[in-house]
Amino acid sequence: MAEDEMKDWKIARTGISLLLNNKTEEAEALFTEHPHSFHVKAGRCFVLFLNALMTFEEDKIQEATLFLKDMERECAGDIGWLKSVRSKVFRAEETGKDYVNKLERQIILADTQVFSAVSLFLQQELTGYVRGCWILRKAWRVYQHAYNQIFQLYRRTFGTNPTGFNPGCCITPTSNGASLQSPQSPESSEWSIPSCNGYTNNVTPVLSSPSGLRSSLSMLFSLTGITSEQQTPFVEPTEVTRLMSAASFGYGIYLLCVSLLPPSVLKVIHFLGFEGNRQSGLTALMYARRGEDMRAPLATLTLLWYHTIVRPFFVCDGNVKAGIAAAKQLITECHAEFQNSALFLFFTGRIERLEKNVDAALDAFSKAVEVGTQREVKLLCLHEVAWCHVICLNYDEAYRSLLQLQQQSRWSKGFYAYLAMACCGANGKFDVLLSLYSKIIPWFHETKSETQLDAYLMRRMPKLVDKETGRPYTVLYYKLLVYESLYLWSHLSSCSIESLRKISYECKETSSEEPMVGLTDLIEGAACLYLGDTEEAIKSFRSCLKRRYPSKDEYDQHVSVFALYELGCSLNKNNNPNEGKNFLLKAQTQYKNYDFETRLTVRIDDALKSMQ
């Protein structure tokens, strides 16, 4: 089919596929040739957001945010309430193509809002969480209306439930598929679109006006012979299927996003009248990836991201091996189309590392850097290469990789510098450590941010050098800082058996040199868990808590909370669920404002739910 005969969404999918297959220039040329195509602009918007997520650099996030706002304004302007009223008043006849475009814009409007919320949540700032919750609320209202229309269209066309999943606690069709209802609102099938002027303006929905106004308008329509019910135009079955796939993509991300928020934020979300369901989100994404829509490859990438990054980091569902198997299946199914894609090679490397095949992981990451044409993908792979060297306890190679990232990446230079200095100390290169420390500290003090990573670094930088003498500590001291980083970033599980035994042995020998009270016991316990010795792990976690409580518990509280979490989970697996639950509840209720609080509260919440 000639390009001028192709539908716009197919052109957008072609552009996305070109980008994923490292053909950046060809993709940009294709996007440039269709500057006024709504679908092509949406596809480009999705790719920009993906690039921003990969590096999380401020300029990339700002660029993606501006594009998202532009798409929102266009969508809201084209499908706004006043426009629908005008079409009723003037009895504009709606064709199948018009109807499909309207539904498509509803979906993309909700997608842009979900993406904006995700970027706010990843910054882990309190104000960002509040704004993100409200944006998700707006997205839910739009998905509610769009999914209702598409569900009815699909049922009318095929007579079945297309996805096979229950839209869950957010969007639930009634038995006849006629309406969608908010779980905490008496209003049914109310649709709201935010202001066309952007996120910062008044977001009160137009259709949330007083019921008297709606009644007056309904009466006016009835007196003039205009009804709100319009005959749905005929839509090609292939387009119906594609629309359902399109709606499932953003809806799946939405559900996953909500399900991974910390309990404190979930309370706000429940108050606003919606919630998330992780399994429904995964099912929706699996349906979306099998469709022909331009979002299909992005749905696959989202699933790979969940199974290889989110699931191990949050220890979701308590079964990382199942996530590895699912990711392998996804890679296999996409091999023919994306076998040389730098992004898919990146995820292949993640799978290999999770299976402790670090050499194979390094090969995959190196190949991705070699074939990749996007700076974002290369930096992402270099980040993983650095962690692979840390996992192998190869401090010299790790330092070089981290220093390269600290110089090239615009994301948290402070984090890369901190870990590089810890590796220098672990390798006994104190002169290099002190030199880098003197360069970083002035810049570090000038940096002001409110993220949890910045709070983590604020607590760690002073531990690198003795503040009284200005001298470095011992090699074993810095090794413990490296081991702590491996543990906190959930990379300790990727260490080889030999490395875990070495870590366990050194923790037994170095309690007098630990940078934080109880850290040696916490790390030793975690190493024992990965070595399969649960009994010894439980002893270590109990020892950690005994040493810390009560005199030392006000400092470095994350050590206590993680020990409580690990002890609670270990006791539950060791047939002592009641005591395990008590430790988890203590971790959940008695500690605040500690390192990695957001991530650990999600894990604790998951663990408690699994016990019910």
Coordinates of C-alpha atoms in Angstrom, one line a residue:
M1 CA 0.0 0.0 0.0
A2 CA 1.4 3.4 -1.0
E3 CA 2.2 5.7 1.9
D4 CA -0.4 8.3 0.9
E5 CA -3.1 5.6 1.1
M6 CA -2.0 4.4 4.5
K7 CA -4.1 5.4 7.5
D8 CA -2.4 7.9 9.8
W9 CA -2.2 5.5 12.7
K10 CA -0.3 3.0 10.5
I11 CA 2.2 5.7 9.6
A12 CA 2.6 6.5 13.3
R13 CA 3.2 2.8 14.1
T14 CA 5.7 2.6 11.3
G15 CA 7.5 5.6 12.8
I16 CA 7.5 4.1 16.3
S17 CA 8.9 0.8 14.9
L18 CA 11.6 2.6 13.1
L19 CA 12.7 4.4 16.3
L20 CA 12.7 1.1 18.2
N21 CA 14.8 -0.5 15.5
N22 CA 17.5 2.2 15.9
K23 CA 16.5 4.1 12.7
T24 CA 16.2 7.5 14.3
E25 CA 16.7 9.6 11.2
E26 CA 14.2 7.6 9.1
A27 CA 11.6 8.0 11.9
E28 CA 12.2 11.7 12.2
A29 CA 11.9 12.1 8.5
L30 CA 8.6 10.2 8.5
F31 CA 7.2 12.3 11.4
T32 CA 8.3 15.5 9.7
E33 CA 6.5 14.6 6.5
H34 CA 3.2 14.5 8.4
P35 CA 3.2 17.6 10.7
H36 CA -0.6 17.9 10.8
S37 CA -1.5 14.3 11.3
F38 CA -3.0 13.9 14.8
H39 CA -2.0 10.2 15.0
V40 CA 1.6 11.0 14.0
K41 CA 1.8 13.8 16.6
A42 CA 0.4 11.4 19.2
G43 CA 3.0 8.7 18.3
R44 CA 5.8 11.3 18.6
C45 CA 4.4 12.4 21.9
F46 CA 4.6 8.8 23.2
V47 CA 8.2 8.4 22.1
L48 CA 9.2 11.7 23.7
F49 CA 7.7 10.5 27.0
L50 CA 9.5 7.2 26.7
N51 CA 12.8 9.0 26.1
A52 CA 12.2 11.2 29.1
L53 CA 11.5 8.1 31.3
M54 CA 14.7 6.4 30.2
T55 CA 17.1 9.1 31.4
F56 CA 14.8 11.1 33.6
E57 CA 16.8 14.2 32.7
E58 CA 15.1 17.5 33.4
D59 CA 15.2 18.9 29.9
K60 CA 13.8 15.8 28.4
I61 CA 11.0 15.8 31.0
Q62 CA 10.2 19.4 30.2
E63 CA 10.1 18.7 26.5
A64 CA 7.8 15.8 27.0
T65 CA 5.6 17.7 29.4
L66 CA 5.1 20.6 26.9
F67 CA 4.2 18.1 24.1
L68 CA 1.8 16.4 26.5
K69 CA 0.1 19.7 27.3
D70 CA -0.1 20.6 23.7
M71 CA -1.8 17.2 22.9
E72 CA -4.2 17.7 25.8
R73 CA -5.3 21.1 24.6
E74 CA -5.8 19.8 21.1
C75 CA -7.8 16.8 22.3
A76 CA -9.9 18.7 24.8
G77 CA -10.7 21.4 22.2
D78 CA -11.8 18.9 19.6
I79 CA -14.1 16.8 21.8
G80 CA -15.2 19.4 24.3
W81 CA -18.7 19.7 25.7
L82 CA -19.7 22.9 23.8
K83 CA -18.7 21.3 20.5
S84 CA -20.9 18.3 21.2
V85 CA -23.8 20.7 22.0
R86 CA -23.3 22.5 18.8
S87 CA -23.3 19.2 16.9
K88 CA -26.7 18.4 18.5
V89 CA -28.2 21.8 17.9
F90 CA -27.2 21.9 14.2
R91 CA -27.8 18.2 13.8
A92 CA -24.4 17.6 12.2
E93 CA -24.3 14.1 10.8
E94 CA -21.5 12.1 12.2
T95 CA -19.8 9.6 10.0
G96 CA -18.0 6.4 11.2
K97 CA -14.7 8.1 10.6
D98 CA -15.7 11.1 12.7
Y99 CA -16.8 8.8 15.5
V100 CA -13.6 6.9 15.4
N101 CA -11.5 10.1 15.5
K102 CA -13.6 11.4 18.4
L103 CA -13.0 8.2 20.4
E104 CA -9.3 8.2 19.5
R105 CA -9.0 11.7 20.9
Q106 CA -10.7 10.8 24.1
I107 CA -8.2 8.0 24.6
I108 CA -5.2 10.1 23.8
L109 CA -6.5 12.8 26.1
A110 CA -6.6 10.3 29.0
D111 CA -3.2 8.9 27.9
T112 CA -1.5 12.3 28.1
Q113 CA -2.9 12.8 31.6
V114 CA -1.7 9.4 32.8
F115 CA 1.8 10.0 31.4
S116 CA 1.9 13.4 33.1
A117 CA 1.0 11.8 36.4
V118 CA 3.6 9.1 36.0
S119 CA 6.4 11.7 35.5
L120 CA 5.2 13.5 38.6
F121 CA 5.1 10.3 40.7
L122 CA 8.6 9.3 39.6
Q123 CA 10.0 12.5 41.0
Q124 CA 8.7 11.4 44.4
E125 CA 8.0 14.8 45.7
L126 CA 5.0 15.4 48.0
T127 CA 3.4 18.1 45.8
G128 CA 4.0 15.9 42.8
Y129 CA 2.0 13.1 44.4
V130 CA -0.9 15.4 45.2
R131 CA -1.0 16.9 41.6
G132 CA -0.5 13.4 40.1
C133 CA -3.5 12.0 42.0
W134 CA -5.7 14.8 40.7
I135 CA -4.5 14.3 37.1
L136 CA -5.2 10.5 37.4
R137 CA -8.7 11.4 38.6
K138 CA -9.2 13.4 35.4
A139 CA -7.8 10.6 33.3
W140 CA -10.1 8.1 35.0
R141 CA -13.2 10.2 34.1
V142 CA -12.1 10.3 30.4
Y143 CA -11.3 6.6 30.3
Q144 CA -14.6 5.9 31.9
H145 CA -16.5 7.6 29.1
A146 CA -14.3 6.3 26.3
Y147 CA -14.3 2.7 27.5
N148 CA -18.0 2.7 27.8
Q149 CA -18.5 3.8 24.2
I150 CA -15.9 1.4 22.9
F151 CA -17.2 -1.5 25.0
Q152 CA -20.7 -1.0 23.7
L153 CA -19.4 -0.7 20.1
Y154 CA -17.4 -4.0 20.5
R155 CA -20.4 -5.8 22.0
R156 CA -22.6 -4.6 19.2
T157 CA -20.1 -5.7 16.6
F158 CA -18.8 -9.0 18.0
G159 CA -21.2 -9.8 20.9
T160 CA -18.3 -10.7 23.3
N161 CA -16.1 -9.2 25.9
P162 CA -13.0 -8.4 23.9
T163 CA -10.3 -8.3 26.6
G164 CA -11.6 -11.0 28.9
F165 CA -10.8 -8.9 31.9
N166 CA -13.1 -7.1 34.3
P167 CA -12.4 -3.4 34.1
G168 CA -12.3 -3.7 37.9
C169 CA -12.8 -1.2 40.6
C170 CA -12.3 1.8 38.3
I171 CA -14.5 1.1 35.3
T172 CA -17.1 -1.6 35.4
P173 CA -19.7 -2.3 32.7
T174 CA -23.1 -3.2 33.8
S175 CA -24.7 -6.5 32.8
N176 CA -26.0 -5.0 29.6
G177 CA -22.9 -2.9 28.9
A178 CA -25.0 0.3 29.0
S179 CA -23.3 2.4 31.6
L180 CA -20.2 2.9 33.6
Q181 CA -20.2 3.9 37.2
S182 CA -17.8 5.5 39.7
P183 CA -17.3 3.2 42.7
Q184 CA -18.0 6.1 45.1
S185 CA -20.2 8.4 43.1
P186 CA -24.0 8.1 42.5
E187 CA -23.6 9.7 39.1
S188 CA -23.4 7.2 36.3
S189 CA -21.5 7.6 33.0
E190 CA -20.6 11.2 33.7
W191 CA -17.8 12.4 31.5
S192 CA -15.5 15.3 32.2
I193 CA -12.7 16.8 30.2
P194 CA -10.3 19.2 31.9
S195 CA -9.9 22.8 30.8
C196 CA -8.3 23.3 27.4
N197 CA -5.8 25.7 29.0
G198 CA -3.6 23.2 30.7
Y199 CA -3.1 21.5 34.0
T200 CA -2.7 24.6 36.1
N201 CA -6.0 26.1 35.4
N202 CA -9.4 25.3 36.9
V203 CA -10.0 21.6 36.4
T204 CA -13.6 21.6 37.5
P205 CA -15.4 19.4 34.9
V206 CA -17.9 21.2 32.6
L207 CA -20.3 18.3 33.0
S208 CA -20.0 18.6 36.8
S209 CA -22.2 21.7 36.7
P210 CA -25.2 21.8 38.9
S211 CA -27.9 19.2 38.1
G212 CA -30.4 22.1 37.5
L213 CA -28.4 23.3 34.6
R214 CA -28.2 19.8 33.1
S215 CA -32.0 19.4 33.5
S216 CA -32.6 22.8 31.9
L217 CA -30.5 21.9 28.9
S218 CA -32.2 18.5 28.6
M219 CA -35.6 20.2 28.7
L220 CA -34.4 22.7 26.0
F221 CA -33.3 19.9 23.8
S222 CA -36.6 18.0 24.3
L223 CA -38.6 21.1 23.4
T224 CA -36.6 21.7 20.2
G225 CA -36.7 18.0 19.3
I226 CA -33.0 17.5 19.9
T227 CA -32.2 14.3 21.9
S228 CA -29.0 13.5 23.6
E229 CA -29.2 9.9 22.2
Q230 CA -27.7 9.8 18.8
Q231 CA -27.5 6.8 16.5
T232 CA -24.0 5.4 16.6
P233 CA -22.6 5.4 13.1
F234 CA -21.3 2.2 11.5
V235 CA -17.6 1.5 12.3
E236 CA -15.5 -1.1 10.5
P237 CA -14.9 -4.2 12.7
T238 CA -11.1 -3.8 12.3
E239 CA -11.3 -0.3 13.6
V240 CA -13.4 -1.4 16.6
T241 CA -10.8 -4.0 17.5
R242 CA -8.0 -1.4 17.1
L243 CA -9.9 1.1 19.3
M244 CA -10.3 -1.5 22.1
S245 CA -6.5 -2.1 21.8
A246 CA -5.8 1.6 22.0
A247 CA -8.0 2.1 25.1
S248 CA -6.5 -0.9 26.8
F249 CA -2.9 0.5 26.5
G250 CA -3.4 3.7 28.5
Y251 CA -5.9 2.0 30.8
G252 CA -3.4 -0.7 31.6
I253 CA -0.7 1.8 32.4
Y254 CA -3.1 3.8 34.5
L255 CA -4.0 0.7 36.6
L256 CA -0.4 -0.3 37.1
C257 CA 0.6 3.2 38.1
V258 CA -2.2 3.5 40.7
S259 CA -1.5 0.0 42.1
L260 CA 2.2 0.8 42.7
L261 CA 1.6 4.0 44.7
P262 CA 2.5 4.0 48.5
P263 CA -0.4 3.5 50.9
S264 CA -0.4 7.1 52.0
V265 CA -1.1 8.2 48.5
L266 CA -3.6 5.4 47.9
K267 CA -5.7 6.9 50.7
V268 CA -6.0 10.2 48.7
I269 CA -6.9 8.2 45.6
H270 CA -9.6 6.2 47.4
F271 CA -11.0 9.5 48.7
L272 CA -11.2 10.8 45.1
G273 CA -13.2 7.8 44.2
F274 CA -11.0 5.5 42.2
E275 CA -8.3 2.8 42.7
G276 CA -6.1 0.5 40.7
N277 CA -5.8 -3.2 40.1
R278 CA -2.4 -4.5 39.1
Q279 CA -3.6 -7.8 37.5
S280 CA -6.3 -6.0 35.4
G281 CA -3.6 -3.5 34.3
L282 CA -1.3 -6.3 33.1
T283 CA -4.2 -8.1 31.3
A284 CA -5.2 -4.9 29.5
L285 CA -1.6 -4.3 28.4
M286 CA -1.3 -7.9 27.1
Y287 CA -4.4 -7.3 25.1
A288 CA -3.1 -4.0 23.8
R289 CA 0.3 -5.5 22.7
R290 CA -1.5 -8.1 20.4
G291 CA -3.4 -5.4 18.5
E292 CA -2.5 -3.5 15.4
D293 CA -2.6 -0.1 16.9
M294 CA 0.5 2.1 17.1
R295 CA 0.6 1.5 20.8
A296 CA 1.2 -2.2 20.6
P297 CA 5.0 -2.1 20.6
L298 CA 4.8 0.4 23.5
A299 CA 2.6 -2.0 25.4
T300 CA 5.2 -4.7 25.1
L301 CA 7.9 -2.3 26.3
T302 CA 5.7 -1.4 29.3
L303 CA 5.3 -5.0 30.2
L304 CA 9.0 -5.6 29.9
W305 CA 9.7 -2.6 32.1
Y306 CA 7.3 -4.0 34.7
H307 CA 8.6 -7.5 34.7
T308 CA 12.4 -6.6 34.6
I309 CA 12.6 -3.3 36.5
V310 CA 9.5 -2.6 38.6
R311 CA 8.8 -6.2 39.8
P312 CA 12.3 -6.8 41.1
F313 CA 12.6 -3.3 42.6
F314 CA 9.3 -3.4 44.5
V315 CA 9.4 -7.2 44.8
C316 CA 5.8 -7.2 43.4
D317 CA 3.8 -10.4 43.8
G318 CA 6.7 -11.9 45.7
N319 CA 7.8 -13.9 42.6
V320 CA 10.6 -12.3 40.5
K321 CA 11.1 -15.6 38.7
A322 CA 7.6 -15.5 37.2
G323 CA 8.4 -12.0 36.0
I324 CA 11.6 -13.2 34.3
A325 CA 9.7 -16.0 32.6
A326 CA 7.1 -13.6 31.3
A327 CA 9.7 -11.2 30.1
K328 CA 11.5 -14.0 28.2
Q329 CA 8.3 -14.9 26.5
L330 CA 7.7 -11.3 25.4
I331 CA 11.3 -11.0 24.0
T332 CA 10.8 -14.3 22.1
E333 CA 7.5 -13.2 20.5
C334 CA 9.1 -9.9 19.4
H335 CA 12.4 -11.3 18.2
A336 CA 11.5 -11.2 14.5
E337 CA 10.5 -7.5 14.5
F338 CA 12.9 -6.1 17.1
Q339 CA 15.9 -8.5 17.3
N340 CA 18.4 -5.7 16.8
S341 CA 16.6 -3.0 18.8
A342 CA 18.8 -1.4 21.4
L343 CA 15.8 -1.1 23.8
F344 CA 15.0 -4.8 23.4
L345 CA 18.7 -5.7 23.9
F346 CA 18.5 -3.6 27.0
F347 CA 15.7 -5.7 28.4
T348 CA 17.5 -8.8 27.3
G349 CA 20.4 -7.7 29.4
R350 CA 18.1 -7.0 32.4
I351 CA 16.7 -10.6 32.1
E352 CA 20.3 -12.0 32.0
R353 CA 21.3 -10.0 35.0
L354 CA 18.3 -11.1 37.0
E355 CA 19.3 -14.7 36.3
K356 CA 22.8 -13.9 37.6
N357 CA 24.3 -14.3 34.1
V358 CA 26.2 -11.0 34.4
D359 CA 28.6 -11.7 31.6
A360 CA 25.7 -12.3 29.2
A361 CA 24.1 -9.2 30.5
L362 CA 27.2 -7.1 29.8
D363 CA 27.3 -8.5 26.3
A364 CA 23.7 -7.5 25.7
F365 CA 24.2 -4.0 27.1
S366 CA 27.4 -3.5 25.2
K367 CA 25.7 -4.5 21.9
A368 CA 22.8 -2.1 22.7
V369 CA 25.3 0.7 23.1
E370 CA 27.0 -0.3 19.8
V371 CA 23.8 -0.4 17.7
G372 CA 21.8 2.3 19.5
T373 CA 21.4 5.7 17.9
Q374 CA 19.6 7.5 20.7
R375 CA 21.6 9.0 23.5
E376 CA 18.9 8.1 26.0
V377 CA 19.2 4.4 25.3
K378 CA 23.0 4.4 25.4
L379 CA 23.0 6.2 28.8
L380 CA 20.4 3.7 30.1
C381 CA 22.7 0.8 29.1
L382 CA 25.8 2.5 30.5
H383 CA 23.9 2.8 33.8
E384 CA 23.3 -1.0 33.8
V385 CA 26.9 -1.7 32.8
A386 CA 28.1 0.2 35.9
W387 CA 25.7 -1.8 38.1
C388 CA 26.9 -5.0 36.6
H389 CA 30.5 -4.2 37.6
V390 CA 29.3 -3.3 41.1
I391 CA 27.4 -6.6 41.3
C392 CA 30.6 -8.4 40.4
L393 CA 32.4 -6.4 43.1
N394 CA 34.7 -5.2 40.3
Y395 CA 35.3 -1.8 41.9
D396 CA 37.9 -0.5 39.4
E397 CA 35.6 -1.0 36.3
A398 CA 32.6 0.2 38.3
Y399 CA 34.4 3.4 39.2
R400 CA 35.3 4.1 35.5
S401 CA 31.7 3.5 34.4
L402 CA 30.2 5.6 37.1
L403 CA 32.5 8.5 36.5
Q404 CA 31.6 8.4 32.8
L405 CA 27.9 8.5 33.8
Q406 CA 28.6 11.3 36.2
Q407 CA 30.1 13.4 33.4
Q408 CA 27.7 12.5 30.6
S409 CA 24.3 12.0 32.3
R410 CA 22.2 15.0 33.3
W411 CA 20.3 12.8 35.8
S412 CA 21.5 12.8 39.4
K413 CA 25.2 13.4 39.0
G414 CA 25.4 13.3 42.8
F415 CA 24.3 9.7 42.9
Y416 CA 26.9 8.5 40.4
A417 CA 29.6 10.5 42.2
Y418 CA 28.6 9.0 45.5
L419 CA 28.7 5.4 44.3
A420 CA 31.9 6.1 42.4
M421 CA 33.6 7.4 45.6
A422 CA 32.3 4.4 47.6
C423 CA 33.9 2.1 45.0
C424 CA 37.2 4.0 45.2
G425 CA 37.2 3.5 48.9
A426 CA 36.3 -0.2 48.6
N427 CA 39.3 -0.5 46.2
G428 CA 41.7 1.3 48.5
K429 CA 42.2 4.3 46.2
F430 CA 41.7 6.9 48.9
D431 CA 43.6 9.7 47.1
V432 CA 41.1 9.4 44.1
L433 CA 38.2 9.4 46.6
L434 CA 39.4 12.6 48.4
S435 CA 40.1 14.4 45.1
L436 CA 36.6 13.6 43.7
Y437 CA 35.0 14.4 47.1
S438 CA 36.6 17.9 47.1
K439 CA 35.2 18.6 43.7
I440 CA 31.7 17.3 44.3
I441 CA 30.9 18.7 47.8
P442 CA 30.6 22.4 46.7
W443 CA 28.3 21.5 43.8
F444 CA 26.4 19.1 46.0
H445 CA 25.6 21.8 48.6
E446 CA 24.3 24.1 45.9
T447 CA 21.9 21.6 44.6
K448 CA 18.4 21.9 46.1
S449 CA 15.7 19.3 45.5
E450 CA 13.0 17.5 47.4
T451 CA 13.2 14.0 45.9
Q452 CA 13.8 10.9 48.1
L453 CA 17.1 10.3 46.2
D454 CA 18.4 13.7 47.1
A455 CA 17.4 13.1 50.8
Y456 CA 19.3 9.7 50.5
L457 CA 22.4 11.5 49.2
M458 CA 22.2 14.2 51.8
R459 CA 22.5 11.5 54.5
R460 CA 25.3 9.6 52.6
M461 CA 27.8 12.2 51.5
P462 CA 28.8 13.1 55.1
K463 CA 29.6 9.4 55.7
L464 CA 32.3 9.3 52.9
V465 CA 35.0 11.2 54.9
D466 CA 35.6 11.7 58.6
K467 CA 34.3 15.2 59.1
E468 CA 36.6 15.8 62.1
T469 CA 39.9 14.7 60.5
G470 CA 39.0 15.0 56.8
R471 CA 40.5 11.5 56.3
P472 CA 39.0 8.5 54.7
Y473 CA 37.8 5.4 56.5
T474 CA 38.9 1.8 56.0
V475 CA 38.4 -0.4 52.9
L476 CA 35.9 -2.6 54.7
Y477 CA 33.9 0.5 55.7
Y478 CA 33.5 1.6 52.1
K479 CA 32.6 -2.0 51.0
L480 CA 29.7 -1.8 53.4
L481 CA 28.5 1.3 51.7
V482 CA 28.7 -0.5 48.4
Y483 CA 26.8 -3.5 49.8
E484 CA 24.2 -1.2 51.2
S485 CA 23.6 0.3 47.8
L486 CA 23.4 -3.1 46.2
Y487 CA 20.8 -4.1 48.8
L488 CA 18.7 -0.9 48.6
W489 CA 18.6 -1.0 44.8
S490 CA 17.6 -4.7 44.9
H491 CA 20.7 -5.8 43.1
L492 CA 22.1 -8.0 45.8
S493 CA 20.0 -10.9 44.5
S494 CA 22.0 -10.7 41.2
C495 CA 25.3 -11.4 42.9
S496 CA 26.9 -14.8 42.4
I497 CA 27.0 -17.4 45.2
E498 CA 30.7 -16.7 45.6
S499 CA 30.1 -12.9 46.0
L500 CA 27.2 -13.5 48.4
R501 CA 29.4 -15.7 50.6
K502 CA 32.2 -13.1 50.5
I503 CA 29.7 -10.4 51.5
S504 CA 28.3 -12.5 54.3
Y505 CA 31.9 -13.3 55.6
E506 CA 33.0 -9.7 55.5
C507 CA 29.8 -8.6 57.4
K508 CA 30.6 -11.0 60.2
E509 CA 34.2 -9.6 60.4
T510 CA 33.5 -5.8 60.2
S511 CA 30.7 -4.9 62.7
S512 CA 33.1 -2.5 64.5
E513 CA 33.8 -0.6 61.2
E514 CA 30.2 -0.3 60.0
P515 CA 29.0 3.2 58.9
M516 CA 25.6 2.6 60.4
V517 CA 24.7 0.5 63.5
G518 CA 23.2 -2.8 62.5
L519 CA 24.0 -2.4 58.8
T520 CA 26.3 -5.5 58.8
D521 CA 23.5 -7.6 60.3
L522 CA 21.0 -6.4 57.8
I523 CA 23.2 -7.1 54.8
E524 CA 24.4 -10.4 56.2
G525 CA 20.7 -11.4 56.7
A526 CA 19.8 -10.5 53.1
A527 CA 22.9 -12.4 51.7
C528 CA 21.8 -15.5 53.8
L529 CA 18.3 -15.2 52.3
Y530 CA 19.7 -15.3 48.7
L531 CA 21.9 -18.2 49.7
G532 CA 18.8 -20.1 50.9
D533 CA 19.6 -20.0 54.6
T534 CA 16.4 -18.6 56.1
E535 CA 17.2 -19.6 59.7
E536 CA 20.5 -17.8 59.7
A537 CA 18.9 -14.8 58.0
I538 CA 16.3 -14.5 60.7
K539 CA 19.0 -14.6 63.4
S540 CA 20.8 -11.7 61.6
F541 CA 17.7 -9.6 61.3
R542 CA 16.9 -10.1 65.0
S543 CA 20.5 -9.2 65.9
C544 CA 20.2 -6.0 63.8
L545 CA 17.0 -4.9 65.7
K546 CA 18.5 -5.8 69.1
R547 CA 21.6 -3.7 68.4
R548 CA 19.6 -0.7 67.2
Y549 CA 16.7 -0.6 69.7
P550 CA 16.2 1.7 71.5
S551 CA 19.3 3.8 71.9
K552 CA 20.4 3.9 68.3
D553 CA 17.1 3.8 66.6
E554 CA 16.7 7.5 66.0
Y555 CA 19.6 7.4 63.5
D556 CA 19.6 5.8 60.0
Q557 CA 16.1 4.5 60.6
H558 CA 16.0 2.8 57.3
V559 CA 18.2 0.0 58.7
S560 CA 15.5 -0.8 61.4
V561 CA 12.6 -0.6 59.0
F562 CA 14.2 -2.8 56.3
A563 CA 15.2 -5.3 59.0
L564 CA 11.6 -5.4 60.3
Y565 CA 10.3 -5.9 56.8
E566 CA 12.8 -8.7 56.0
L567 CA 12.2 -10.4 59.4
G568 CA 8.4 -10.2 58.9
C569 CA 8.6 -11.8 55.4
S570 CA 11.1 -14.4 56.5
L571 CA 9.0 -15.5 59.5
N572 CA 5.9 -15.7 57.3
K573 CA 7.7 -18.0 54.9
N574 CA 9.0 -19.9 57.9
N575 CA 5.5 -20.8 59.1
N576 CA 5.3 -18.1 61.7
P577 CA 2.8 -15.7 60.0
N578 CA 1.4 -14.1 63.2
E579 CA 4.8 -12.9 64.5
G580 CA 5.8 -11.9 60.9
K581 CA 2.7 -9.8 60.5
N582 CA 3.4 -8.0 63.8
F583 CA 6.9 -7.0 62.5
L584 CA 5.5 -5.8 59.2
L585 CA 2.8 -3.7 61.0
K586 CA 5.5 -2.2 63.2
A587 CA 7.5 -1.2 60.1
Q588 CA 4.4 0.3 58.5
T589 CA 3.2 2.4 61.5
Q590 CA 6.1 3.4 63.6
Y591 CA 8.6 4.9 61.1
K592 CA 8.5 7.9 58.8
N593 CA 10.8 9.9 56.6
Y594 CA 13.5 7.3 56.2
D595 CA 15.5 6.3 53.1
F596 CA 13.5 4.6 50.3
E597 CA 10.3 5.0 52.3
T598 CA 8.1 5.1 49.2
R599 CA 9.4 1.9 47.8
L600 CA 9.4 0.0 51.1
T601 CA 5.9 1.0 52.0
V602 CA 4.6 -0.5 48.8
R603 CA 6.5 -3.7 49.5
I604 CA 5.1 -3.8 53.1
D605 CA 1.6 -3.2 51.8
D606 CA 2.0 -6.0 49.3
A607 CA 3.3 -8.4 51.9
L608 CA 0.4 -7.7 54.3
K609 CA -2.1 -8.2 51.5
S610 CA -0.6 -11.6 50.7
M611 CA -1.1 -12.7 54.3
Q612 CA -4.8 -11.9 54.2

